[in-house]
Coordinates of C-alpha atoms in Angstrom, one line a residue:
N1 CA 7.3 33.7 3.2
S2 CA 5.8 32.9 6.6
S3 CA 8.9 34.2 8.6
F4 CA 8.7 37.6 6.8
D5 CA 5.0 37.7 7.4
I6 CA 5.2 37.0 11.1
E7 CA 8.0 39.6 11.6
Y8 CA 6.0 42.1 9.7
L9 CA 2.8 41.4 11.7
E10 CA 4.8 41.9 14.9
D11 CA 6.3 45.1 13.7
R12 CA 2.9 46.5 12.6
C13 CA 1.4 45.6 15.9
K14 CA 4.1 47.4 17.8
A15 CA 3.8 50.4 15.5
N16 CA 0.1 50.5 16.4
G17 CA 0.5 49.9 20.1
L18 CA -0.8 46.4 20.0
Y19 CA 0.6 43.3 21.8
L20 CA 0.9 40.2 19.7
S21 CA 2.0 37.0 21.6
L22 CA 3.2 34.1 19.4
S23 CA 4.3 31.9 22.3
S24 CA 1.5 29.3 21.8
I25 CA 1.2 29.7 18.0
N26 CA 2.4 27.2 15.4
V27 CA 3.7 29.0 12.3
F28 CA 3.1 26.9 9.2
D29 CA 3.9 27.9 5.6
L30 CA 1.0 26.5 3.5
Y31 CA 2.9 27.3 0.3
V32 CA 5.8 25.0 1.3
G33 CA 3.4 22.3 2.6
Y34 CA 1.2 22.3 -0.5
R35 CA 4.1 22.3 -2.9
S36 CA 5.6 19.3 -1.2
L37 CA 2.4 17.3 -1.5
F38 CA 1.0 18.2 -4.9
R39 CA 2.6 18.6 -8.3
R40 CA 1.3 21.6 -10.2
K41 CA 2.5 23.6 -13.2
G42 CA 2.9 26.7 -11.1
Y43 CA 2.5 27.6 -7.4
R44 CA 1.4 31.2 -7.4
L45 CA -1.6 31.6 -5.2
K46 CA -3.8 32.9 -8.0
D47 CA -2.8 29.9 -10.2
I48 CA -3.6 27.4 -7.4
A49 CA -6.9 29.1 -6.6
L50 CA -7.8 28.7 -10.3
H51 CA -6.6 25.1 -10.4
E52 CA -8.6 24.1 -7.3
G53 CA -11.8 25.7 -8.6
L54 CA -11.9 28.5 -6.0
T55 CA -12.2 31.1 -8.8
D56 CA -13.0 30.9 -12.5
T57 CA -10.8 33.9 -13.6
L58 CA -7.1 34.6 -13.3
E59 CA -6.5 37.5 -11.0
E60 CA -5.1 40.6 -12.7
V61 CA -1.5 41.7 -12.3
V62 CA -1.2 44.9 -10.2
N63 CA 1.5 47.1 -8.7
Y64 CA 1.3 46.7 -5.0
G65 CA 3.3 49.9 -4.3
L66 CA 0.9 52.0 -6.3
M67 CA -2.1 50.3 -4.7
W68 CA -0.6 51.1 -1.2
E69 CA -0.3 54.8 -2.2
N70 CA -3.6 55.2 -4.2
D71 CA -6.0 52.4 -3.4
K72 CA -5.7 51.0 0.1
I73 CA -9.3 49.8 0.1
G74 CA -8.7 47.8 -3.1
L75 CA -5.4 46.4 -1.6
M76 CA -7.3 45.4 1.6
E77 CA -10.0 43.6 -0.5
R78 CA -7.3 41.8 -2.5
N79 CA -5.6 40.7 0.7
Q80 CA -8.9 39.5 2.1
R81 CA -9.5 37.4 -1.0
H82 CA -6.0 35.9 -0.8
V83 CA -6.5 35.0 2.9
R84 CA -9.9 33.4 1.9
W85 CA -8.2 31.4 -0.8
I86 CA -5.5 30.1 1.5
K87 CA -8.2 29.0 4.0
Q88 CA -10.2 27.3 1.2
I89 CA -7.2 25.6 -0.2
N90 CA -6.4 24.1 3.2
E91 CA -10.0 23.1 3.8
K92 CA -10.2 21.3 0.5
M93 CA -6.8 19.6 0.4
K94 CA -6.3 19.0 4.2
V95 CA -2.7 20.3 4.1
I96 CA -2.4 21.3 7.7
E97 CA -4.2 18.2 8.8
Y98 CA -1.6 16.0 7.0
Y99 CA 1.3 17.8 8.6
W100 CA -0.4 17.8 12.0
S101 CA -0.8 14.1 11.8
L102 CA 3.0 13.8 11.1
K103 CA 3.6 16.0 14.2
E104 CA 1.5 13.7 16.3
I105 CA 2.8 10.4 15.0
V106 CA 6.5 11.2 15.6
G107 CA 6.0 13.4 18.6
L108 CA 7.2 16.8 17.5
E109 CA 6.2 19.9 19.5
E110 CA 5.7 22.2 16.5
L111 CA 4.6 21.9 12.9
H112 CA 7.8 23.6 11.7
G113 CA 9.9 20.4 11.6
T114 CA 7.3 18.3 9.8
G115 CA 8.6 19.4 6.4
Y116 CA 12.0 17.7 6.9
S117 CA 12.2 13.9 6.7
S118 CA 15.5 14.0 8.7
T119 CA 13.8 15.8 11.6
L120 CA 10.8 13.4 11.5
F121 CA 13.0 10.3 11.7
D122 CA 15.4 11.8 14.2
T123 CA 12.4 12.3 16.5
L124 CA 10.8 9.0 15.6
L125 CA 13.9 7.1 16.4
L126 CA 14.4 8.9 19.7
R127 CA 10.8 8.3 20.9
H128 CA 10.3 4.9 19.3
S129 CA 13.6 3.2 20.1
S130 CA 15.1 5.6 22.8
L131 CA 18.0 5.9 20.4
I132 CA 20.1 9.0 20.3
L133 CA 21.6 9.3 16.9
P134 CA 25.2 10.3 16.1
S135 CA 26.1 13.8 15.1
K136 CA 25.5 14.7 11.5
S137 CA 28.3 13.9 9.1
H138 CA 29.5 16.3 6.4
E139 CA 29.7 13.7 3.6
K140 CA 28.8 14.6 0.1
H141 CA 25.8 13.0 -1.6
T142 CA 26.6 9.7 -3.2
P143 CA 24.8 9.3 -6.5
Y144 CA 23.3 5.9 -7.4
E145 CA 21.1 4.4 -10.1
G146 CA 17.4 5.0 -9.6
A147 CA 14.2 3.3 -10.6
Y148 CA 13.6 1.5 -13.9
V149 CA 11.5 3.4 -16.4
M150 CA 10.8 1.7 -19.7
Q151 CA 11.0 3.8 -22.9
P152 CA 7.5 3.5 -24.4
Q153 CA 6.6 3.4 -28.1
S154 CA 4.4 6.3 -29.1
G155 CA 0.9 5.4 -30.1
V156 CA -2.7 4.7 -28.9
Y157 CA -3.3 1.4 -27.2
D158 CA -6.5 -0.4 -26.2
N159 CA -7.3 -2.5 -23.1
I160 CA -4.3 -1.8 -20.8
A161 CA -4.3 -3.2 -17.3
I162 CA -2.1 -1.2 -14.9
F163 CA -0.7 -3.2 -12.1
D164 CA 1.0 -1.6 -9.0
L165 CA 3.3 -3.4 -6.6
T166 CA 1.9 -2.7 -3.1
R167 CA 4.0 -0.5 -0.8
F168 CA 7.0 -1.6 -2.9
Y169 CA 10.0 0.2 -1.5
P170 CA 9.0 -0.3 2.2
Q171 CA 8.4 -4.0 1.4
I172 CA 11.8 -4.3 -0.3
L173 CA 13.4 -2.9 2.9
L174 CA 11.6 -5.4 5.0
S175 CA 12.0 -8.4 2.7
E176 CA 15.8 -7.7 2.3
L177 CA 16.2 -6.9 6.0
L178 CA 17.9 -3.6 5.2
D179 CA 18.9 -1.7 8.3
P180 CA 21.8 0.7 9.0
A181 CA 22.8 -1.0 12.3
I182 CA 22.8 -4.5 10.7
L183 CA 24.7 -3.2 7.6
D184 CA 27.3 -1.5 9.9
S185 CA 27.9 -4.8 11.8
Y186 CA 28.0 -6.8 8.6
E187 CA 30.7 -4.5 7.1
K188 CA 32.7 -4.5 10.3
Q189 CA 32.8 -8.3 10.2
N190 CA 33.0 -8.9 6.4
G191 CA 34.3 -5.7 4.9
N192 CA 32.7 -4.2 1.9
S193 CA 32.0 -7.6 0.3
G194 CA 28.7 -6.8 -1.4
W195 CA 25.2 -8.1 -0.6
D196 CA 25.7 -11.9 -1.3
G197 CA 25.9 -12.9 2.4
Y198 CA 24.1 -10.0 3.9
K199 CA 20.6 -11.4 4.2
E200 CA 21.8 -14.6 6.0
F201 CA 23.9 -12.4 8.3
A202 CA 20.8 -10.2 9.0
Q203 CA 18.6 -13.1 9.9
K204 CA 21.2 -14.4 12.4
Y205 CA 21.7 -10.8 13.8
I206 CA 17.9 -10.5 14.4
S207 CA 17.5 -14.0 15.8
E208 CA 20.1 -13.0 18.5
G209 CA 17.9 -10.2 19.6
K210 CA 20.2 -7.4 18.5
P211 CA 18.7 -4.0 17.7
A212 CA 17.4 -3.4 14.2
V213 CA 15.9 0.1 14.7
W214 CA 15.0 0.9 11.1
L215 CA 13.3 -2.4 10.4
D216 CA 11.4 -2.1 13.6
I217 CA 10.0 1.3 12.7
V218 CA 9.1 0.4 9.2
R219 CA 7.5 -2.9 10.3
D220 CA 5.5 -1.2 13.0
M221 CA 4.4 1.6 10.7
S222 CA 3.4 -0.9 8.0
K223 CA 1.2 -2.8 10.5
E224 CA -0.4 0.4 11.7
R225 CA -1.1 1.4 8.1
V226 CA -2.9 -1.9 7.4
R227 CA -4.9 -1.5 10.6
L228 CA -6.0 2.1 9.8
Q229 CA -7.0 1.4 6.2
S230 CA -10.4 0.1 7.4
L231 CA -11.0 3.0 9.8
P232 CA -12.2 6.1 7.8
E233 CA -12.2 8.3 10.9
H234 CA -8.4 8.0 11.0
R235 CA -7.9 9.2 7.4
E236 CA -5.4 11.9 8.2
K237 CA -3.3 9.7 10.4
L238 CA -3.2 7.0 7.7
A239 CA -2.0 9.7 5.2
G240 CA 0.7 10.7 7.7
I241 CA 1.9 7.1 8.1
K242 CA 2.0 6.6 4.3
G243 CA 4.1 9.8 4.1
I244 CA 6.6 8.5 6.7
L245 CA 6.8 5.1 5.1
N246 CA 7.5 6.7 1.7
S247 CA 10.3 8.8 3.3
A248 CA 11.9 5.8 4.9
Y249 CA 13.8 5.1 1.7
G250 CA 14.8 8.5 0.6
V251 CA 15.9 9.9 4.0
L252 CA 18.8 7.3 4.2
A253 CA 20.1 8.8 0.9
S254 CA 20.3 12.3 2.4
P255 CA 23.7 13.5 3.8
A256 CA 21.6 15.8 6.1
F257 CA 20.3 12.7 8.0
R258 CA 22.3 11.4 10.9
L259 CA 22.0 7.8 9.8
Y260 CA 23.1 8.6 6.2
T261 CA 23.5 5.1 4.6
P262 CA 23.3 5.5 0.8
E263 CA 24.1 1.8 0.3
I264 CA 20.5 0.9 1.5
P265 CA 18.5 3.1 -1.0
E266 CA 20.9 2.0 -3.7
R267 CA 20.2 -1.7 -2.8
I268 CA 16.4 -0.9 -2.7
T269 CA 16.4 0.5 -6.2
E270 CA 18.5 -2.4 -7.5
V271 CA 16.0 -4.9 -6.2
A272 CA 13.2 -2.8 -7.6
R273 CA 14.7 -2.7 -11.0
N274 CA 15.4 -6.4 -11.1
T275 CA 11.9 -7.2 -9.9
I276 CA 9.9 -4.9 -12.3
Q277 CA 12.1 -5.8 -15.3
G278 CA 11.8 -9.5 -14.4
L279 CA 8.0 -9.3 -14.1
A280 CA 7.7 -7.5 -17.4
E281 CA 9.7 -10.3 -19.1
D282 CA 7.4 -12.9 -17.4
V283 CA 4.3 -11.1 -18.6
G284 CA 5.7 -11.1 -22.1
E285 CA 6.5 -14.8 -21.9
W286 CA 2.8 -15.5 -20.9
G287 CA 1.7 -14.0 -24.2
Y288 CA 0.8 -10.5 -23.2
K289 CA 2.3 -7.3 -24.5
V290 CA 4.0 -5.0 -22.0
I291 CA 3.4 -1.4 -23.1
Y292 CA 5.2 0.4 -20.3
A293 CA 6.8 -0.2 -16.9
D294 CA 7.7 2.5 -14.3
T295 CA 9.3 2.0 -10.9
D296 CA 6.5 -0.1 -9.3
S297 CA 4.0 -0.4 -12.2
I298 CA 3.4 -2.5 -15.2
F299 CA 1.1 -1.6 -18.1
A300 CA 0.1 -4.7 -20.0
Q301 CA -2.3 -5.2 -22.9
V302 CA -4.8 -7.7 -21.5
P303 CA -8.5 -8.6 -22.3
R304 CA -10.7 -7.4 -19.4
D305 CA -11.9 -11.0 -18.7
E306 CA -8.2 -12.2 -18.2
V307 CA -7.1 -9.5 -15.8
D308 CA -7.9 -11.4 -12.6
K309 CA -6.0 -14.5 -14.0
L310 CA -3.0 -12.4 -14.8
E311 CA -3.0 -10.7 -11.4
H312 CA -3.0 -14.1 -9.7
K313 CA -0.1 -15.3 -11.9
L314 CA 1.8 -12.2 -11.1
N315 CA 1.3 -12.6 -7.3
T316 CA 2.4 -16.2 -7.5
K317 CA 5.5 -15.3 -9.5
L318 CA 6.4 -12.5 -7.1
G319 CA 7.4 -15.2 -4.6
D320 CA 10.5 -15.7 -6.7
Y321 CA 11.6 -12.1 -6.1
G322 CA 10.7 -11.4 -2.5
D323 CA 7.8 -10.9 -0.1
F324 CA 5.9 -8.6 -2.5
S325 CA 2.3 -8.3 -3.8
I326 CA 0.7 -6.7 -6.8
K327 CA -2.8 -5.5 -7.6
L328 CA -4.8 -3.9 -10.4
D329 CA -4.7 -0.2 -10.0
D330 CA -6.6 0.8 -13.1
Y331 CA -7.9 -0.5 -16.5
A332 CA -7.6 1.8 -19.4
V333 CA -9.9 1.3 -22.4
K334 CA -7.5 3.6 -24.3
I335 CA -4.2 5.1 -23.5
L336 CA -2.0 7.5 -25.4
F337 CA 1.8 7.5 -25.1
T338 CA 3.8 10.3 -26.6
G339 CA 7.0 8.3 -26.8
A340 CA 8.6 10.1 -23.8
K341 CA 8.9 8.5 -20.3
K342 CA 6.1 9.4 -17.8
K343 CA 4.1 11.2 -20.5
Y344 CA 0.8 9.6 -21.2
C345 CA -3.0 10.1 -20.8
L346 CA -5.7 7.5 -20.6
I347 CA -9.4 6.9 -20.5
S348 CA -10.2 4.6 -17.5
E349 CA -12.9 2.0 -17.7
D350 CA -15.0 4.0 -15.3
G351 CA -14.9 7.0 -17.6

C-alpha cells in the first residue's frame, strides 16, 4: 500500500531527525498499475518476480515480526531484494512509462489519477473541448448484455485462422455516431423511441455544427493512434492512446463518471454481437467451419493458402455492417479447446 509506505517513511524520518519533502514527488503504486495492465494467477511480489523471470526460486515464507527482533540484517537484505524486483519489473514491463503517457496525453498534474478512467476523461474533456462536466450523479449501475462469446466444442483442430476486427468498439462508436450530447438531444426531441432514427438524427445534428464532444475525442485519438503506429520512438504514447480508446466504451457505463450514459455501451455491445454473429454465419455459408467466436474475433478452419482470400471477403462483407475492418491476427496449426469459453491453447504457425 503506497499510502501506508509513504506515511511510514515520513514518520521514520521524523523519528530519526531527517526532513523528507514530498512536495515534488509523484507517488505511484506499482502493484495497482501492474494489476490493471496484466492478467496473472497471483499478484504477490514474489510470484510476479518468478513469472517475469527475475528469480528462479520462490521466496521462502518468513515471520517479519521475528525477523525485526532477531535478524535485522536479513530483513534489510530481503527488503533490498524486493525493491530491486520492483525496479526490474517496471524496467521490463514499462508500467510507469505507460501511466506517465496517460498523464501527459490528458494533462493531469500527477500520476495518481491515471488509474481512474473517469478522471482521465473528465480531464480530457475539459482540456480538449473546454467542457465542464455536470456534477456526478448517484445512479445505480444499469446492467446490460455484454459481448457475444460462442460456446466451443471440445477437441483439437488443425489449420485455424484467427481474424480480429480492428479497433472494434471505438469504430462502432464512430460508425454509429454514438455521443452522450447527441443522444440527449435525440431523446428530448423523440422520447425514448429506440435507435431506429438515431443515426439520421445524429448526421443532421453534426452537419449543423453542434458539439459532439465524445465523437470528437475518439476520432482525434484514433487518428493519432494511426499516425503513431509507424513511429517507434513514440511507443509509450501509442500505448497510452490505445488505453484511452479502450476505456472510451467502458467509462460511459460507470455511474462514477459524470457523463454516465449506459445506453451507449449497451448499443455498442448490441452492434458488436450482431456483427460478429453475422460474420460467423457468413463464413459458414462460404464453406468454412467456424470453431469459435469471441467479442471481436473469429476462429475459422481455413487452408493456409485460402486465408488471404477469406480476409478479403470478410472485409468486403463488413461494409454491410458498418465502417469496420478485419485482419488475420494469427494462424494456428493446432488448437485445443477444452469446451469452456475463453479456454484454449494453440501452436502458432511461427512456433
